Amino acid sequence: MDLRMPDELQEALKQRAEEERRSMHAIAIRAVERYLAEEADRATVRRLGAKYADLLRALRGDL
């Protein structure tokens, strides 16, 4: 993985890795996994919201 980041972010990651006794690589991979999962969840919510927008408005009483 060729990931470039600002020096202060890399130093913070290095310190966290030392505190957790894990590699910087392992922490970065886990952070990316979480980000991708959260974004996938958000996309699902947006897609379902668009699909059921009329129903949701009706349930709120907007129709």
PDB file of N, CA and C in Angstrom:
ATOM      1  N   MET A   1       0.865  -1.164   0.000  1.00  0.00           N
ATOM      2  CA  MET A   1       0.000   0.000   0.000  1.00  0.00           C
ATOM      3  C   MET A   1       0.914   1.229   0.000  1.00  0.00           C
ATOM      4  N   ASP A   2       0.635   2.102  -0.923  1.00  0.00           N
ATOM      5  CA  ASP A   2       1.413   3.337  -1.012  1.00  0.00           C
ATOM      6  C   ASP A   2       0.503   4.479  -0.611  1.00  0.00           C
ATOM      7  N   LEU A   3       0.503   4.786   0.682  1.00  0.00           N
ATOM      8  CA  LEU A   3      -0.388   5.805   1.221  1.00  0.00           C
ATOM      9  C   LEU A   3       0.444   6.955   1.761  1.00  0.00           C
ATOM     10  N   ARG A   4       0.211   8.121   1.199  1.00  0.00           N
ATOM     11  CA  ARG A   4       0.925   9.299   1.671  1.00  0.00           C
ATOM     12  C   ARG A   4      -0.022  10.112   2.546  1.00  0.00           C
ATOM     13  N   MET A   5       0.526  10.663   3.619  1.00  0.00           N
ATOM     14  CA  MET A   5      -0.286  11.483   4.517  1.00  0.00           C
ATOM     15  C   MET A   5       0.601  12.557   5.117  1.00  0.00           C
ATOM     16  N   PRO A   6      -0.009  13.623   5.626  1.00  0.00           N
ATOM     17  CA  PRO A   6       0.788  14.670   6.269  1.00  0.00           C
ATOM     18  C   PRO A   6       1.612  14.103   7.430  1.00  0.00           C
ATOM     19  N   ASP A   7       2.761  14.700   7.649  1.00  0.00           N
ATOM     20  CA  ASP A   7       3.672  14.216   8.695  1.00  0.00           C
ATOM     21  C   ASP A   7       3.002  14.110  10.054  1.00  0.00           C
ATOM     22  N   GLU A   8       2.175  15.130  10.403  1.00  0.00           N
ATOM     23  CA  GLU A   8       1.553  15.098  11.737  1.00  0.00           C
ATOM     24  C   GLU A   8       0.538  13.957  11.852  1.00  0.00           C
ATOM     25  N   LEU A   9      -0.134  13.619  10.764  1.00  0.00           N
ATOM     26  CA  LEU A   9      -1.068  12.494  10.782  1.00  0.00           C
ATOM     27  C   LEU A   9      -0.307  11.178  10.882  1.00  0.00           C
ATOM     28  N   GLN A  10       0.795  11.081  10.167  1.00  0.00           N
ATOM     29  CA  GLN A  10       1.607   9.868  10.241  1.00  0.00           C
ATOM     30  C   GLN A  10       2.182   9.685  11.644  1.00  0.00           C
ATOM     31  N   GLU A  11       2.592  10.764  12.270  1.00  0.00           N
ATOM     32  CA  GLU A  11       3.122  10.673  13.633  1.00  0.00           C
ATOM     33  C   GLU A  11       2.033  10.239  14.610  1.00  0.00           C
ATOM     34  N   ALA A  12       0.823  10.782  14.449  1.00  0.00           N
ATOM     35  CA  ALA A  12      -0.290  10.381  15.317  1.00  0.00           C
ATOM     36  C   ALA A  12      -0.620   8.904  15.119  1.00  0.00           C
ATOM     37  N   LEU A  13      -0.584   8.453  13.876  1.00  0.00           N
ATOM     38  CA  LEU A  13      -0.838   7.037  13.583  1.00  0.00           C
ATOM     39  C   LEU A  13       0.249   6.163  14.195  1.00  0.00           C
ATOM     40  N   LYS A  14       1.479   6.605  14.093  1.00  0.00           N
ATOM     41  CA  LYS A  14       2.595   5.854  14.675  1.00  0.00           C
ATOM     42  C   LYS A  14       2.437   5.729  16.190  1.00  0.00           C
ATOM     43  N   GLN A  15       2.068   6.832  16.846  1.00  0.00           N
ATOM     44  CA  GLN A  15       1.877   6.798  18.294  1.00  0.00           C
ATOM     45  C   GLN A  15       0.734   5.860  18.677  1.00  0.00           C
ATOM     46  N   ARG A  16      -0.373   5.945  17.927  1.00  0.00           N
ATOM     47  CA  ARG A  16      -1.515   5.070  18.220  1.00  0.00           C
ATOM     48  C   ARG A  16      -1.117   3.610  18.042  1.00  0.00           C
ATOM     49  N   ALA A  17      -0.381   3.325  16.982  1.00  0.00           N
ATOM     50  CA  ALA A  17       0.057   1.943  16.724  1.00  0.00           C
ATOM     51  C   ALA A  17       0.921   1.429  17.868  1.00  0.00           C
ATOM     52  N   GLU A  18       1.810   2.280  18.355  1.00  0.00           N
ATOM     53  CA  GLU A  18       2.662   1.875  19.477  1.00  0.00           C
ATOM     54  C   GLU A  18       1.828   1.621  20.727  1.00  0.00           C
ATOM     55  N   GLU A  19       0.837   2.497  20.982  1.00  0.00           N
ATOM     56  CA  GLU A  19      -0.026   2.334  22.157  1.00  0.00           C
ATOM     57  C   GLU A  19      -0.830   1.038  22.081  1.00  0.00           C
ATOM     58  N   GLU A  20      -1.304   0.715  20.883  1.00  0.00           N
ATOM     59  CA  GLU A  20      -2.136  -0.477  20.698  1.00  0.00           C
ATOM     60  C   GLU A  20      -1.316  -1.727  20.404  1.00  0.00           C
ATOM     61  N   ARG A  21       0.003  -1.544  20.268  1.00  0.00           N
ATOM     62  CA  ARG A  21       0.901  -2.648  19.923  1.00  0.00           C
ATOM     63  C   ARG A  21       0.440  -3.356  18.650  1.00  0.00           C
ATOM     64  N   ARG A  22       0.085  -2.517  17.676  1.00  0.00           N
ATOM     65  CA  ARG A  22      -0.324  -3.003  16.360  1.00  0.00           C
ATOM     66  C   ARG A  22       0.501  -2.258  15.321  1.00  0.00           C
ATOM     67  N   SER A  23       0.465  -2.741  14.109  1.00  0.00           N
ATOM     68  CA  SER A  23       1.208  -2.046  13.059  1.00  0.00           C
ATOM     69  C   SER A  23       0.396  -0.869  12.533  1.00  0.00           C
ATOM     70  N   MET A  24       1.103   0.123  12.019  1.00  0.00           N
ATOM     71  CA  MET A  24       0.442   1.255  11.385  1.00  0.00           C
ATOM     72  C   MET A  24      -0.406   0.746  10.215  1.00  0.00           C
ATOM     73  N   HIS A  25       0.114  -0.208   9.508  1.00  0.00           N
ATOM     74  CA  HIS A  25      -0.590  -0.782   8.363  1.00  0.00           C
ATOM     75  C   HIS A  25      -1.926  -1.387   8.793  1.00  0.00           C
ATOM     76  N   ALA A  26      -1.919  -2.163   9.865  1.00  0.00           N
ATOM     77  CA  ALA A  26      -3.152  -2.813  10.334  1.00  0.00           C
ATOM     78  C   ALA A  26      -4.194  -1.778  10.744  1.00  0.00           C
ATOM     79  N   ILE A  27      -3.766  -0.725  11.406  1.00  0.00           N
ATOM     80  CA  ILE A  27      -4.700   0.317  11.836  1.00  0.00           C
ATOM     81  C   ILE A  27      -5.264   1.056  10.628  1.00  0.00           C
ATOM     82  N   ALA A  28      -4.401   1.368   9.664  1.00  0.00           N
ATOM     83  CA  ALA A  28      -4.860   2.070   8.461  1.00  0.00           C
ATOM     84  C   ALA A  28      -5.841   1.210   7.666  1.00  0.00           C
ATOM     85  N   ILE A  29      -5.561  -0.070   7.534  1.00  0.00           N
ATOM     86  CA  ILE A  29      -6.461  -0.975   6.809  1.00  0.00           C
ATOM     87  C   ILE A  29      -7.821  -1.018   7.492  1.00  0.00           C
ATOM     88  N   ARG A  30      -7.836  -1.142   8.811  1.00  0.00           N
ATOM     89  CA  ARG A  30      -9.104  -1.195   9.549  1.00  0.00           C
ATOM     90  C   ARG A  30      -9.885   0.114   9.388  1.00  0.00           C
ATOM     91  N   ALA A  31      -9.197   1.230   9.401  1.00  0.00           N
ATOM     92  CA  ALA A  31      -9.866   2.520   9.230  1.00  0.00           C
ATOM     93  C   ALA A  31     -10.503   2.627   7.844  1.00  0.00           C
ATOM     94  N   VAL A  32      -9.796   2.169   6.834  1.00  0.00           N
ATOM     95  CA  VAL A  32     -10.345   2.198   5.471  1.00  0.00           C
ATOM     96  C   VAL A  32     -11.538   1.248   5.361  1.00  0.00           C
ATOM     97  N   GLU A  33     -11.434   0.076   5.963  1.00  0.00           N
ATOM     98  CA  GLU A  33     -12.562  -0.868   5.950  1.00  0.00           C
ATOM     99  C   GLU A  33     -13.805  -0.250   6.578  1.00  0.00           C
ATOM    100  N   ARG A  34     -13.628   0.390   7.722  1.00  0.00           N
ATOM    101  CA  ARG A  34     -14.763   1.032   8.397  1.00  0.00           C
ATOM    102  C   ARG A  34     -15.363   2.141   7.542  1.00  0.00           C
ATOM    103  N   TYR A  35     -14.514   2.951   6.949  1.00  0.00           N
ATOM    104  CA  TYR A  35     -14.980   4.037   6.093  1.00  0.00           C
ATOM    105  C   TYR A  35     -15.800   3.491   4.928  1.00  0.00           C
ATOM    106  N   LEU A  36     -15.284   2.474   4.256  1.00  0.00           N
ATOM    107  CA  LEU A  36     -15.997   1.904   3.111  1.00  0.00           C
ATOM    108  C   LEU A  36     -17.324   1.288   3.530  1.00  0.00           C
ATOM    109  N   ALA A  37     -17.356   0.621   4.672  1.00  0.00           N
ATOM    110  CA  ALA A  37     -18.607   0.027   5.157  1.00  0.00           C
ATOM    111  C   ALA A  37     -19.624   1.110   5.498  1.00  0.00           C
ATOM    112  N   GLU A  38     -19.183   2.177   6.152  1.00  0.00           N
ATOM    113  CA  GLU A  38     -20.095   3.275   6.504  1.00  0.00           C
ATOM    114  C   GLU A  38     -20.645   3.950   5.255  1.00  0.00           C
ATOM    115  N   GLU A  39     -19.795   4.166   4.262  1.00  0.00           N
ATOM    116  CA  GLU A  39     -20.247   4.797   3.023  1.00  0.00           C
ATOM    117  C   GLU A  39     -21.220   3.892   2.270  1.00  0.00           C
ATOM    118  N   ALA A  40     -20.990   2.596   2.301  1.00  0.00           N
ATOM    119  CA  ALA A  40     -21.919   1.655   1.667  1.00  0.00           C
ATOM    120  C   ALA A  40     -23.271   1.715   2.367  1.00  0.00           C
ATOM    121  N   ASP A  41     -23.258   1.794   3.695  1.00  0.00           N
ATOM    122  CA  ASP A  41     -24.504   1.905   4.454  1.00  0.00           C
ATOM    123  C   ASP A  41     -25.234   3.205   4.106  1.00  0.00           C
ATOM    124  N   ARG A  42     -24.496   4.302   4.022  1.00  0.00           N
ATOM    125  CA  ARG A  42     -25.114   5.587   3.666  1.00  0.00           C
ATOM    126  C   ARG A  42     -25.738   5.528   2.274  1.00  0.00           C
ATOM    127  N   ALA A  43     -25.034   4.898   1.342  1.00  0.00           N
ATOM    128  CA  ALA A  43     -25.562   4.781  -0.023  1.00  0.00           C
ATOM    129  C   ALA A  43     -26.843   3.955  -0.032  1.00  0.00           C
ATOM    130  N   THR A  44     -26.883   2.905   0.771  1.00  0.00           N
ATOM    131  CA  THR A  44     -28.088   2.076   0.866  1.00  0.00           C
ATOM    132  C   THR A  44     -29.256   2.886   1.413  1.00  0.00           C
ATOM    133  N   VAL A  45     -29.003   3.664   2.450  1.00  0.00           N
ATOM    134  CA  VAL A  45     -30.058   4.490   3.041  1.00  0.00           C
ATOM    135  C   VAL A  45     -30.561   5.511   2.023  1.00  0.00           C
ATOM    136  N   ARG A  46     -29.647   6.151   1.297  1.00  0.00           N
ATOM    137  CA  ARG A  46     -30.063   7.126   0.273  1.00  0.00           C
ATOM    138  C   ARG A  46     -30.889   6.448  -0.815  1.00  0.00           C
ATOM    139  N   ARG A  47     -30.458   5.282  -1.254  1.00  0.00           N
ATOM    140  CA  ARG A  47     -31.174   4.559  -2.307  1.00  0.00           C
ATOM    141  C   ARG A  47     -32.571   4.154  -1.839  1.00  0.00           C
ATOM    142  N   LEU A  48     -32.662   3.636  -0.637  1.00  0.00           N
ATOM    143  CA  LEU A  48     -33.962   3.235  -0.109  1.00  0.00           C
ATOM    144  C   LEU A  48     -34.844   4.450   0.152  1.00  0.00           C
ATOM    145  N   GLY A  49     -34.255   5.529   0.622  1.00  0.00           N
ATOM    146  CA  GLY A  49     -35.012   6.755   0.840  1.00  0.00           C
ATOM    147  C   GLY A  49     -35.611   7.264  -0.450  1.00  0.00           C
ATOM    148  N   ALA A  50     -34.837   7.229  -1.528  1.00  0.00           N
ATOM    149  CA  ALA A  50     -35.342   7.668  -2.833  1.00  0.00           C
ATOM    150  C   ALA A  50     -36.423   6.722  -3.335  1.00  0.00           C
ATOM    151  N   LYS A  51     -36.230   5.442  -3.127  1.00  0.00           N
ATOM    152  CA  LYS A  51     -37.185   4.445  -3.607  1.00  0.00           C
ATOM    153  C   LYS A  51     -38.530   4.568  -2.898  1.00  0.00           C
ATOM    154  N   TYR A  52     -38.484   4.863  -1.619  1.00  0.00           N
ATOM    155  CA  TYR A  52     -39.702   4.904  -0.817  1.00  0.00           C
ATOM    156  C   TYR A  52     -40.074   6.318  -0.359  1.00  0.00           C
ATOM    157  N   ALA A  53     -39.623   7.321  -1.091  1.00  0.00           N
ATOM    158  CA  ALA A  53     -39.861   8.716  -0.694  1.00  0.00           C
ATOM    159  C   ALA A  53     -41.349   9.015  -0.561  1.00  0.00           C
ATOM    160  N   ASP A  54     -42.152   8.572  -1.510  1.00  0.00           N
ATOM    161  CA  ASP A  54     -43.593   8.842  -1.440  1.00  0.00           C
ATOM    162  C   ASP A  54     -44.207   8.193  -0.207  1.00  0.00           C
ATOM    163  N   LEU A  55     -43.835   6.966   0.065  1.00  0.00           N
ATOM    164  CA  LEU A  55     -44.360   6.275   1.237  1.00  0.00           C
ATOM    165  C   LEU A  55     -43.935   6.994   2.521  1.00  0.00           C
ATOM    166  N   LEU A  56     -42.690   7.415   2.575  1.00  0.00           N
ATOM    167  CA  LEU A  56     -42.208   8.107   3.766  1.00  0.00           C
ATOM    168  C   LEU A  56     -42.952   9.425   3.972  1.00  0.00           C
ATOM    169  N   ARG A  57     -43.191  10.161   2.878  1.00  0.00           N
ATOM    170  CA  ARG A  57     -43.966  11.412   2.991  1.00  0.00           C
ATOM    171  C   ARG A  57     -45.378  11.125   3.454  1.00  0.00           C
ATOM    172  N   ALA A  58     -45.989  10.066   2.937  1.00  0.00           N
ATOM    173  CA  ALA A  58     -47.354   9.713   3.319  1.00  0.00           C
ATOM    174  C   ALA A  58     -47.414   9.370   4.823  1.00  0.00           C
ATOM    175  N   LEU A  59     -46.412   8.654   5.288  1.00  0.00           N
ATOM    176  CA  LEU A  59     -46.377   8.294   6.702  1.00  0.00           C
ATOM    177  C   LEU A  59     -46.207   9.513   7.593  1.00  0.00           C
ATOM    178  N   ARG A  60     -45.507  10.516   7.089  1.00  0.00           N
ATOM    179  CA  ARG A  60     -45.349  11.763   7.844  1.00  0.00           C
ATOM    180  C   ARG A  60     -46.571  12.644   7.731  1.00  0.00           C
ATOM    181  N   GLY A  61     -47.447  12.361   6.763  1.00  0.00           N
ATOM    182  CA  GLY A  61     -48.640  13.152   6.572  1.00  0.00           C
ATOM    183  C   GLY A  61     -48.455  14.310   5.603  1.00  0.00           C
ATOM    184  N   ASP A  62     -47.401  14.275   4.784  1.00  0.00           N
ATOM    185  CA  ASP A  62     -47.137  15.353   3.844  1.00  0.00           C
ATOM    186  C   ASP A  62     -47.982  15.275   2.584  1.00  0.00           C
ATOM    187  N   LEU A  63     -48.640  14.157   2.338  1.00  0.00           N
ATOM    188  CA  LEU A  63     -49.429  14.040   1.102  1.00  0.00           C
ATOM    189  C   LEU A  63     -50.846  14.491   1.295  1.00  0.00           C
TER     190      LEU A  63
END
